[in-house]
Amino acid sequence: MPSLDIPVDTLILPGLNGSASDHWQRHWARDNPESRVVEQFDWNCPDRQSWLVQLERQVDMIGKDLWLVGHSLGCVLAAQFAESPLASRIRGALLVAPCDLDTTETLHPCVVRFGAMPAKRLPFPSLVVGSLNDPYMPVDRLRQSAKAWGSDLVDIGNAGHINIASGFGRWTAGYDFLELLKARAERDPFAATQDGRLFTAAVASMGLALN
């Protein structure tokens, strides 16, 4: 957790089972003192309402506009948070390897209680970073979700679930994606009528320029 005299501007949202100490999200929190992980009471049996309450408490307590950095189920949480009265405090969301709820519940039966997959346009800028061989999110559903949320989408190739198991421990490229989102949000506030756009891994590797 950052020092109390360092203002928090980024909330990190892990997914099912939390993020282990070597996960890029935990590295992110240690590398960036202005970031804070939203800790849940029960990482192993996620409950939508309980997780939302914890996120709302953090946003309300910090009392300023914030960026969200989600992974897996944390991305779904961010998308569901869009309907909260506090969503106006979100400046933007980096959503890495969002999971498809139907697929996740098939892989982990009777564990995840998160309701239906959110399908409404997000009221804040968002960038989805996905993988072409993510066991938790088929590519077609990845594109459907990004389109429904109004998110820009970058695939980084065959990267699994973009977690420790697929080789993503300290993932400093994630910092670049957040900076990309911030720069794009400043240039283009993402009007509510704007559709998200699709960018491939080739585009991502060419300076991360979303023009």
mmCIF file of C-alpha atoms in Angstrom:
data_model
loop_
_atom_site.group_PDB
_atom_site.id
_atom_site.type_symbol
_atom_site.label_atom_id
_atom_site.label_comp_id
_atom_site.label_asym_id
_atom_site.label_seq_id
_atom_site.Cartn_x
_atom_site.Cartn_y
_atom_site.Cartn_z
ATOM 1 C CA MET A 1 0.000 0.000 0.000
ATOM 2 C CA PRO A 2 1.344 3.467 -0.839
ATOM 3 C CA SER A 3 2.390 5.871 1.860
ATOM 4 C CA LEU A 4 -0.437 7.981 3.213
ATOM 5 C CA ASP A 5 1.324 11.158 2.074
ATOM 6 C CA ILE A 6 1.398 9.993 -1.565
ATOM 7 C CA PRO A 7 -1.918 10.623 -3.345
ATOM 8 C CA VAL A 8 -3.470 7.571 -4.997
ATOM 9 C CA ASP A 9 -4.507 7.996 -8.620
ATOM 10 C CA THR A 10 -4.764 4.365 -9.813
ATOM 11 C CA LEU A 11 -6.742 1.438 -8.424
ATOM 12 C CA ILE A 12 -5.631 -2.062 -9.387
ATOM 13 C CA LEU A 13 -8.330 -4.729 -9.694
ATOM 14 C CA PRO A 14 -7.183 -8.384 -9.605
ATOM 15 C CA GLY A 15 -9.385 -11.281 -10.654
ATOM 16 C CA LEU A 16 -10.277 -14.706 -9.300
ATOM 17 C CA ASN A 17 -7.894 -15.829 -6.515
ATOM 18 C CA GLY A 18 -6.327 -12.376 -6.432
ATOM 19 C CA SER A 19 -2.952 -11.698 -7.987
ATOM 20 C CA ALA A 20 0.016 -13.521 -6.450
ATOM 21 C CA SER A 21 3.076 -11.539 -5.377
ATOM 22 C CA ASP A 22 4.867 -12.179 -8.700
ATOM 23 C CA HIS A 23 1.868 -11.165 -10.827
ATOM 24 C CA TRP A 24 2.355 -7.992 -12.846
ATOM 25 C CA GLN A 25 -0.414 -6.259 -10.900
ATOM 26 C CA ARG A 26 1.460 -6.701 -7.610
ATOM 27 C CA HIS A 27 4.697 -5.535 -9.246
ATOM 28 C CA TRP A 28 2.748 -2.551 -10.564
ATOM 29 C CA ALA A 29 1.576 -1.615 -7.063
ATOM 30 C CA ARG A 30 5.137 -1.853 -5.719
ATOM 31 C CA ASP A 31 6.649 0.042 -8.649
ATOM 32 C CA ASN A 32 4.075 2.829 -8.589
ATOM 33 C CA PRO A 33 3.421 4.246 -5.108
ATOM 34 C CA GLU A 34 0.430 6.193 -6.382
ATOM 35 C CA SER A 35 -1.297 2.871 -7.115
ATOM 36 C CA ARG A 36 -3.337 0.774 -4.711
ATOM 37 C CA VAL A 37 -4.694 -2.768 -5.010
ATOM 38 C CA VAL A 38 -8.367 -3.074 -4.134
ATOM 39 C CA GLU A 39 -8.277 -6.038 -1.767
ATOM 40 C CA GLN A 40 -11.334 -8.299 -1.525
ATOM 41 C CA PHE A 41 -12.473 -10.266 1.528
ATOM 42 C CA ASP A 42 -12.927 -13.434 -0.544
ATOM 43 C CA TRP A 43 -10.691 -13.868 -3.574
ATOM 44 C CA ASN A 44 -11.589 -17.544 -4.091
ATOM 45 C CA CYS A 45 -15.391 -17.285 -4.376
ATOM 46 C CA PRO A 46 -16.004 -13.906 -6.018
ATOM 47 C CA ASP A 47 -19.357 -12.301 -5.302
ATOM 48 C CA ARG A 48 -20.345 -9.406 -7.546
ATOM 49 C CA GLN A 49 -22.022 -7.263 -4.890
ATOM 50 C CA SER A 50 -19.292 -7.759 -2.305
ATOM 51 C CA TRP A 51 -16.558 -6.889 -4.792
ATOM 52 C CA LEU A 52 -18.446 -3.815 -6.004
ATOM 53 C CA VAL A 53 -18.878 -2.576 -2.441
ATOM 54 C CA GLN A 54 -15.135 -2.823 -1.832
ATOM 55 C CA LEU A 55 -14.362 -0.910 -5.008
ATOM 56 C CA GLU A 56 -16.936 1.770 -4.184
ATOM 57 C CA ARG A 57 -15.452 2.187 -0.705
ATOM 58 C CA GLN A 58 -11.998 2.781 -2.143
ATOM 59 C CA VAL A 59 -13.207 5.255 -4.766
ATOM 60 C CA ASP A 60 -15.295 7.116 -2.203
ATOM 61 C CA MET A 61 -12.515 7.154 0.408
ATOM 62 C CA ILE A 62 -9.872 8.490 -1.998
ATOM 63 C CA GLY A 63 -12.286 11.184 -3.125
ATOM 64 C CA LYS A 64 -10.613 12.121 -6.416
ATOM 65 C CA ASP A 65 -10.718 11.056 -10.043
ATOM 66 C CA LEU A 66 -8.936 7.754 -10.634
ATOM 67 C CA TRP A 67 -7.657 5.332 -13.255
ATOM 68 C CA LEU A 68 -8.550 1.634 -13.071
ATOM 69 C CA VAL A 69 -6.221 -1.214 -14.060
ATOM 70 C CA GLY A 70 -8.085 -4.520 -14.175
ATOM 71 C CA HIS A 71 -7.078 -8.078 -14.972
ATOM 72 C CA SER A 72 -9.443 -10.952 -15.801
ATOM 73 C CA LEU A 73 -12.467 -10.769 -13.471
ATOM 74 C CA GLY A 74 -11.203 -7.370 -12.342
ATOM 75 C CA CYS A 75 -12.032 -6.105 -15.848
ATOM 76 C CA VAL A 76 -15.592 -7.375 -15.496
ATOM 77 C CA LEU A 77 -15.777 -5.648 -12.116
ATOM 78 C CA ALA A 78 -14.692 -2.375 -13.730
ATOM 79 C CA ALA A 79 -17.341 -2.752 -16.433
ATOM 80 C CA GLN A 80 -20.012 -3.461 -13.818
ATOM 81 C CA PHE A 81 -18.840 -0.487 -11.756
ATOM 82 C CA ALA A 82 -19.800 1.688 -14.712
ATOM 83 C CA GLU A 83 -23.383 1.687 -13.391
ATOM 84 C CA SER A 84 -22.326 2.969 -9.952
ATOM 85 C CA PRO A 85 -23.062 6.598 -9.013
ATOM 86 C CA LEU A 86 -19.311 6.885 -8.374
ATOM 87 C CA ALA A 87 -18.420 5.951 -11.962
ATOM 88 C CA SER A 88 -18.096 9.642 -12.805
ATOM 89 C CA ARG A 89 -14.850 9.630 -10.801
ATOM 90 C CA ILE A 90 -13.214 7.154 -13.173
ATOM 91 C CA ARG A 91 -10.905 8.854 -15.665
ATOM 92 C CA GLY A 92 -10.352 5.685 -17.665
ATOM 93 C CA ALA A 93 -9.769 1.949 -17.409
ATOM 94 C CA LEU A 94 -7.034 -0.331 -18.707
ATOM 95 C CA LEU A 95 -8.649 -3.758 -19.001
ATOM 96 C CA VAL A 96 -6.141 -6.576 -19.451
ATOM 97 C CA ALA A 97 -7.291 -10.084 -20.413
ATOM 98 C CA PRO A 98 -10.942 -9.685 -19.446
ATOM 99 C CA CYS A 99 -12.578 -13.030 -18.766
ATOM 100 C CA ASP A 100 -15.821 -14.222 -20.292
ATOM 101 C CA LEU A 101 -18.148 -15.135 -17.414
ATOM 102 C CA ASP A 102 -19.693 -18.170 -19.125
ATOM 103 C CA THR A 103 -16.262 -19.568 -19.941
ATOM 104 C CA THR A 104 -14.961 -18.814 -16.445
ATOM 105 C CA GLU A 105 -17.923 -20.492 -14.778
ATOM 106 C CA THR A 106 -17.372 -23.561 -16.968
ATOM 107 C CA LEU A 107 -13.721 -23.723 -15.882
ATOM 108 C CA HIS A 108 -14.572 -22.993 -12.229
ATOM 109 C CA PRO A 109 -18.117 -24.323 -11.630
ATOM 110 C CA CYS A 110 -20.067 -22.991 -8.638
ATOM 111 C CA VAL A 111 -17.268 -20.559 -7.726
ATOM 112 C CA VAL A 112 -17.903 -17.228 -9.465
ATOM 113 C CA ARG A 113 -21.128 -15.356 -8.614
ATOM 114 C CA PHE A 114 -20.931 -12.375 -10.902
ATOM 115 C CA GLY A 115 -24.220 -12.499 -12.792
ATOM 116 C CA ALA A 116 -24.373 -11.728 -16.499
ATOM 117 C CA MET A 117 -21.531 -10.421 -18.607
ATOM 118 C CA PRO A 118 -21.778 -6.600 -18.710
ATOM 119 C CA ALA A 119 -22.711 -5.396 -22.168
ATOM 120 C CA LYS A 120 -23.314 -1.656 -21.781
ATOM 121 C CA ARG A 121 -21.081 1.084 -23.102
ATOM 122 C CA LEU A 122 -18.719 2.355 -20.435
ATOM 123 C CA PRO A 123 -19.052 6.031 -19.488
ATOM 124 C CA PHE A 124 -15.275 6.467 -19.303
ATOM 125 C CA PRO A 125 -12.389 5.867 -21.743
ATOM 126 C CA SER A 126 -11.159 2.289 -21.854
ATOM 127 C CA LEU A 127 -8.502 0.209 -23.547
ATOM 128 C CA VAL A 128 -8.792 -3.583 -23.652
ATOM 129 C CA VAL A 129 -5.558 -5.553 -24.009
ATOM 130 C CA GLY A 130 -6.278 -9.126 -25.034
ATOM 131 C CA SER A 131 -4.679 -12.346 -26.199
ATOM 132 C CA LEU A 132 -5.432 -14.594 -29.151
ATOM 133 C CA ASN A 133 -5.245 -17.811 -27.099
ATOM 134 C CA ASP A 134 -6.704 -16.805 -23.747
ATOM 135 C CA PRO A 135 -8.436 -19.865 -22.207
ATOM 136 C CA TYR A 136 -10.792 -17.527 -20.341
ATOM 137 C CA MET A 137 -11.871 -15.420 -23.320
ATOM 138 C CA PRO A 138 -12.468 -16.662 -26.877
ATOM 139 C CA VAL A 139 -11.342 -14.105 -29.442
ATOM 140 C CA ASP A 140 -14.828 -13.543 -30.844
ATOM 141 C CA ARG A 141 -16.190 -12.773 -27.379
ATOM 142 C CA LEU A 142 -13.211 -10.546 -26.655
ATOM 143 C CA ARG A 143 -14.080 -8.438 -29.670
ATOM 144 C CA GLN A 144 -17.793 -8.466 -28.817
ATOM 145 C CA SER A 145 -17.131 -7.286 -25.275
ATOM 146 C CA ALA A 146 -14.735 -4.543 -26.341
ATOM 147 C CA LYS A 147 -17.238 -3.320 -28.905
ATOM 148 C CA ALA A 148 -20.111 -3.377 -26.397
ATOM 149 C CA TRP A 149 -18.036 -1.420 -23.866
ATOM 150 C CA GLY A 150 -16.929 1.109 -26.499
ATOM 151 C CA SER A 151 -13.332 0.184 -25.776
ATOM 152 C CA ASP A 152 -10.346 0.306 -28.054
ATOM 153 C CA LEU A 153 -8.844 -3.167 -28.365
ATOM 154 C CA VAL A 154 -5.248 -4.267 -28.766
ATOM 155 C CA ASP A 155 -4.307 -7.920 -29.044
ATOM 156 C CA ILE A 156 -0.757 -8.832 -28.089
ATOM 157 C CA GLY A 157 -0.726 -12.148 -29.895
ATOM 158 C CA ASN A 158 -0.611 -15.568 -28.252
ATOM 159 C CA ALA A 159 -0.169 -14.421 -24.667
ATOM 160 C CA GLY A 160 -2.438 -16.817 -22.800
ATOM 161 C CA HIS A 161 -4.259 -15.144 -19.931
ATOM 162 C CA ILE A 162 -1.532 -12.487 -19.590
ATOM 163 C CA ASN A 163 -0.672 -13.791 -16.131
ATOM 164 C CA ILE A 164 2.200 -15.514 -14.333
ATOM 165 C CA ALA A 165 1.447 -18.868 -15.976
ATOM 166 C CA SER A 166 1.852 -17.323 -19.434
ATOM 167 C CA GLY A 167 5.055 -15.513 -18.510
ATOM 168 C CA PHE A 168 3.733 -12.144 -17.383
ATOM 169 C CA GLY A 169 5.365 -11.427 -14.061
ATOM 170 C CA ARG A 170 6.927 -7.968 -14.123
ATOM 171 C CA TRP A 171 5.228 -6.616 -17.251
ATOM 172 C CA THR A 172 6.499 -3.102 -17.757
ATOM 173 C CA ALA A 173 4.763 -2.840 -21.144
ATOM 174 C CA GLY A 174 1.565 -2.532 -19.151
ATOM 175 C CA TYR A 175 2.736 0.881 -17.965
ATOM 176 C CA ASP A 176 3.037 1.942 -21.604
ATOM 177 C CA PHE A 177 -0.524 0.842 -22.293
ATOM 178 C CA LEU A 178 -1.814 2.960 -19.415
ATOM 179 C CA GLU A 179 0.145 5.959 -20.663
ATOM 180 C CA LEU A 180 -1.319 5.317 -24.092
ATOM 181 C CA LEU A 181 -4.818 5.328 -22.632
ATOM 182 C CA LYS A 182 -4.122 8.555 -20.742
ATOM 183 C CA ALA A 183 -2.764 10.296 -23.826
ATOM 184 C CA ARG A 184 -5.648 9.144 -25.960
ATOM 185 C CA ALA A 185 -8.190 10.187 -23.327
ATOM 186 C CA GLU A 186 -6.705 13.675 -23.248
ATOM 187 C CA ARG A 187 -6.861 13.973 -27.044
ATOM 188 C CA ASP A 188 -10.279 12.395 -27.439
ATOM 189 C CA PRO A 189 -12.682 12.176 -24.479
ATOM 190 C CA PHE A 190 -14.422 9.178 -26.118
ATOM 191 C CA ALA A 191 -17.872 10.596 -26.824
ATOM 192 C CA ALA A 192 -20.652 8.230 -25.817
ATOM 193 C CA THR A 193 -21.534 7.624 -29.458
ATOM 194 C CA GLN A 194 -18.032 6.617 -30.502
ATOM 195 C CA ASP A 195 -17.270 2.991 -31.295
ATOM 196 C CA GLY A 196 -14.143 1.338 -30.000
ATOM 197 C CA ARG A 197 -11.511 0.366 -32.550
ATOM 198 C CA LEU A 198 -9.504 -2.774 -33.117
ATOM 199 C CA PHE A 199 -5.715 -2.751 -33.246
ATOM 200 C CA THR A 200 -3.548 -5.808 -33.731
ATOM 201 C CA ALA A 201 -0.354 -6.879 -32.051
ATOM 202 C CA ALA A 202 1.539 -5.472 -35.013
ATOM 203 C CA VAL A 203 0.114 -2.037 -34.268
ATOM 204 C CA ALA A 204 0.870 -2.441 -30.583
ATOM 205 C CA SER A 205 4.508 -3.182 -31.354
ATOM 206 C CA MET A 206 4.891 -0.108 -33.561
ATOM 207 C CA GLY A 207 5.223 2.486 -30.819
ATOM 208 C CA LEU A 208 1.741 1.835 -29.426
ATOM 209 C CA ALA A 209 0.367 4.566 -31.651
ATOM 210 C CA LEU A 210 -3.427 4.515 -31.825
ATOM 211 C CA ASN A 211 -4.089 7.201 -34.385
#
